[in-house]
Amino acid sequence: MRSIRWEHVTLEQIEAIGCGFERFDDMMLFVEEMLCAHPHFFHVIEKTKLSVCFTNDFCGESFPDIPALRMFFYYDQDCVYMVAIDAGPEYDKEIS
């Protein structure tokens, strides 16, 4: 099974989410299971190797205190490489 590697995600990105690190870690346990087992289920951004995960698509009801997140990543056979996270309103999912 793959593991998560935090490549370019910064402390500032996680702090901007505003839910606290412990709550973010709780949500990430749920997200990591899906990303590590099935990264190919997520949309690949055209002309890049990046995929995007919208957390509200599969865990929003379990974590109503955490805003909708977009998590950008790429993966190989061994790892999922998290490169950015941002929070905001429901996102327009029309990503090229």
Coordinates of N, CA and C in Angstrom, one line a residue:
M1 N 0.8 -1.2 0.0 CA 0.0 0.0 0.0 C 0.9 1.2 0.0
R2 N 0.4 2.3 -0.7 CA 1.2 3.5 -0.8 C 1.2 4.2 0.6
S3 N 2.1 5.2 0.7 CA 2.1 6.1 1.9 C 2.0 7.5 1.4
I4 N 1.7 8.4 2.3 CA 1.6 9.8 2.0 C 2.9 10.5 2.2
R5 N 3.3 11.3 1.3 CA 4.5 12.2 1.5 C 4.1 13.6 1.3
W6 N 4.4 14.5 2.3 CA 4.0 15.9 2.2 C 5.2 16.6 1.5
E7 N 5.0 17.0 0.2 CA 6.0 17.6 -0.5 C 6.1 19.1 -0.3
H8 N 5.1 19.8 -0.7 CA 5.2 21.3 -0.6 C 4.1 21.9 0.2
V9 N 3.3 21.1 0.9 CA 2.3 21.6 1.8 C 3.0 22.3 3.0
T10 N 2.6 23.5 3.3 CA 3.2 24.3 4.3 C 2.3 24.3 5.5
L11 N 3.0 24.7 6.6 CA 2.2 24.9 7.9 C 1.2 26.0 7.7
E12 N 1.5 27.0 6.9 CA 0.6 28.1 6.6 C -0.7 27.6 5.9
Q13 N -0.5 26.7 4.9 CA -1.7 26.1 4.2 C -2.6 25.4 5.2
I14 N -2.0 24.6 6.1 CA -2.8 23.8 7.0 C -3.5 24.8 8.0
E15 N -2.7 25.8 8.5 CA -3.3 26.8 9.5 C -4.5 27.5 8.8
A16 N -4.4 27.8 7.5 CA -5.4 28.6 6.8 C -6.8 27.8 6.8
I17 N -6.7 26.5 7.0 CA -8.0 25.7 7.0 C -8.8 26.1 8.3
G18 N -8.1 26.4 9.4 CA -8.7 26.9 10.5 C -9.4 25.9 11.4
C19 N -9.1 24.6 11.3 CA -9.8 23.6 12.1 C -9.0 23.0 13.2
G20 N -7.7 23.4 13.3 CA -6.8 22.9 14.3 C -6.1 21.6 13.8
F21 N -4.9 21.4 14.2 CA -4.1 20.3 13.7 C -4.6 18.9 14.1
E22 N -5.1 18.8 15.3 CA -5.7 17.5 15.7 C -6.9 17.1 14.9
R23 N -7.8 18.0 14.6 CA -8.9 17.7 13.8 C -8.5 17.4 12.3
F24 N -7.6 18.2 11.8 CA -7.0 18.0 10.5 C -6.4 16.6 10.4
D25 N -5.7 16.2 11.4 CA -5.1 14.8 11.4 C -6.2 13.8 11.4
D26 N -7.2 14.0 12.2 CA -8.3 13.0 12.2 C -8.9 12.8 10.8
M27 N -9.2 14.0 10.1 CA -9.7 13.9 8.8 C -8.7 13.2 7.8
M28 N -7.4 13.5 8.0 CA -6.4 13.0 7.1 C -6.3 11.4 7.2
L29 N -6.6 10.9 8.4 CA -6.6 9.4 8.5 C -7.6 8.8 7.5
F30 N -8.8 9.5 7.4 CA -9.8 9.0 6.6 C -9.4 9.2 5.1
V31 N -8.9 10.4 4.8 CA -8.5 10.8 3.4 C -7.4 9.9 2.9
E32 N -6.4 9.7 3.8 CA -5.2 8.9 3.4 C -5.6 7.5 3.0
E33 N -6.5 6.9 3.7 CA -6.9 5.5 3.3 C -7.4 5.5 1.9
M34 N -8.2 6.5 1.5 CA -8.7 6.5 0.1 C -7.7 6.9 -0.9
L35 N -6.9 7.9 -0.6 CA -5.8 8.3 -1.5 C -4.8 7.2 -1.7
C36 N -4.4 6.5 -0.7 CA -3.3 5.5 -0.8 C -3.8 4.3 -1.5
A37 N -5.0 3.9 -1.3 CA -5.6 2.7 -1.9 C -6.1 2.9 -3.3
H38 N -6.6 4.1 -3.6 CA -7.3 4.4 -4.9 C -7.0 5.8 -5.5
P39 N -5.7 6.1 -5.6 CA -5.4 7.5 -6.1 C -5.9 7.7 -7.6
H40 N -6.1 6.6 -8.3 CA -6.6 6.7 -9.7 C -8.0 7.1 -9.8
F41 N -8.8 7.1 -8.7 CA -10.2 7.5 -8.7 C -10.4 9.0 -8.8
F42 N -9.3 9.7 -8.6 CA -9.4 11.2 -8.6 C -9.1 11.8 -9.9
H43 N -9.7 13.0 -10.2 CA -9.5 13.7 -11.4 C -8.0 14.1 -11.6
V44 N -7.5 13.8 -12.8 CA -6.1 14.3 -13.2 C -6.3 15.6 -14.0
I45 N -5.6 16.6 -13.5 CA -5.6 17.9 -14.2 C -4.9 17.8 -15.5
E46 N -5.7 18.2 -16.6 CA -5.2 18.1 -17.9 C -3.8 18.7 -18.1
K47 N -2.9 18.0 -18.8 CA -1.6 18.5 -19.2 C -0.7 18.5 -18.0
T48 N -1.0 17.8 -16.9 CA -0.1 17.8 -15.7 C -0.1 16.4 -15.2
K49 N 0.7 16.1 -14.2 CA 0.7 14.8 -13.5 C -0.1 15.0 -12.2
L50 N -0.7 16.1 -11.9 CA -1.4 16.4 -10.7 C -2.8 15.9 -10.7
S51 N -3.3 15.3 -9.6 CA -4.7 14.9 -9.4 C -5.2 15.9 -8.3
V52 N -6.5 15.9 -8.3 CA -7.1 16.8 -7.2 C -8.2 16.0 -6.5
C53 N -8.2 16.1 -5.2 CA -9.2 15.4 -4.3 C -10.0 16.5 -3.7
F54 N -11.3 16.5 -3.8 CA -12.3 17.4 -3.1 C -12.8 16.6 -1.9
T55 N -12.4 17.0 -0.7 CA -12.7 16.2 0.4 C -14.2 16.1 0.7
N56 N -14.9 17.1 0.4 CA -16.4 17.1 0.6 C -17.1 16.0 -0.2
D57 N -16.4 15.5 -1.3 CA -17.0 14.5 -2.1 C -17.2 13.2 -1.3
F58 N -16.3 12.9 -0.4 CA -16.4 11.6 0.3 C -16.2 11.6 1.8
C59 N -15.9 12.8 2.4 CA -15.9 12.8 3.9 C -16.4 14.1 4.5
G60 N -17.1 14.9 3.7 CA -17.6 16.2 4.3 C -18.6 16.0 5.4
E61 N -19.5 15.0 5.3 CA -20.5 14.8 6.3 C -19.8 14.3 7.6
S62 N -18.7 13.6 7.5 CA -18.0 13.1 8.8 C -17.3 14.2 9.5
F63 N -16.9 15.3 8.7 CA -16.2 16.4 9.3 C -16.8 17.7 9.0
P64 N -18.0 18.0 9.5 CA -18.7 19.2 9.1 C -18.0 20.5 9.6
D65 N -17.1 20.4 10.5 CA -16.4 21.5 11.1 C -15.1 21.9 10.2
I66 N -14.8 21.1 9.2 CA -13.7 21.4 8.3 C -14.2 21.9 7.0
P67 N -13.8 23.0 6.5 CA -14.3 23.5 5.2 C -13.9 22.6 4.1
A68 N -14.6 22.8 2.9 CA -14.3 22.0 1.7 C -12.8 22.3 1.4
L69 N -12.1 21.2 1.1 CA -10.7 21.3 0.8 C -10.4 20.7 -0.6
R70 N -9.5 21.3 -1.2 CA -8.9 20.8 -2.5 C -7.5 20.4 -2.1
M71 N -7.2 19.1 -2.4 CA -5.9 18.6 -2.2 C -5.3 18.2 -3.5
F72 N -4.1 18.8 -3.8 CA -3.4 18.5 -5.1 C -2.3 17.5 -4.8
F73 N -2.2 16.4 -5.6 CA -1.3 15.4 -5.4 C -0.9 14.7 -6.7
Y74 N 0.2 14.0 -6.7 CA 0.5 13.0 -7.7 C 1.0 11.8 -7.0
Y75 N 1.1 10.7 -7.8 CA 1.4 9.4 -7.1 C 2.2 8.5 -8.1
D76 N 2.8 7.6 -7.4 CA 3.5 6.5 -8.1 C 3.1 5.2 -7.4
Q77 N 3.9 4.2 -7.7 CA 3.6 2.8 -7.2 C 3.7 2.8 -5.6
D78 N 4.6 3.7 -5.1 CA 4.9 3.6 -3.7 C 4.3 4.7 -2.8
C79 N 4.1 5.9 -3.4 CA 3.7 7.0 -2.6 C 2.6 7.9 -3.3
V80 N 1.9 8.6 -2.4 CA 1.1 9.8 -2.9 C 1.8 11.0 -2.3
Y81 N 2.1 11.9 -3.2 CA 2.9 13.1 -2.9 C 1.9 14.3 -2.9
M82 N 1.6 14.8 -1.6 CA 0.8 15.9 -1.5 C 1.6 17.2 -1.7
V83 N 1.1 18.0 -2.7 CA 1.8 19.2 -3.0 C 1.1 20.5 -2.6
A84 N -0.2 20.5 -2.4 CA -0.8 21.7 -2.0 C -2.2 21.4 -1.4
I85 N -2.7 22.2 -0.5 CA -4.0 22.1 0.1 C -4.6 23.5 0.2
D86 N -5.8 23.7 -0.3 CA -6.4 25.0 0.0 C -7.9 24.8 0.4
A87 N -8.4 25.7 1.2 CA -9.7 25.6 1.7 C -10.6 26.8 1.1
G88 N -11.9 26.5 1.1 CA -12.7 27.5 0.5 C -14.1 27.0 0.4
P89 N -14.9 27.8 -0.3 CA -16.3 27.4 -0.5 C -16.3 26.2 -1.4
E90 N -17.5 25.7 -1.7 CA -17.6 24.6 -2.6 C -16.9 25.0 -3.9
Y91 N -16.0 24.2 -4.4 CA -15.3 24.5 -5.6 C -16.0 24.2 -6.9
D92 N -15.7 25.0 -7.9 CA -16.2 24.6 -9.3 C -15.2 23.5 -9.7
K93 N -15.8 22.4 -10.0 CA -15.0 21.2 -10.3 C -14.6 21.1 -11.7
E94 N -14.8 22.1 -12.5 CA -14.4 22.2 -13.9 C -12.9 22.6 -13.9
I95 N -12.0 21.7 -13.6 CA -10.6 21.9 -13.7 C -10.0 21.3 -15.0
S96 N -9.3 22.1 -15.7 CA -8.7 21.6 -16.9 C -7.6 20.6 -16.7

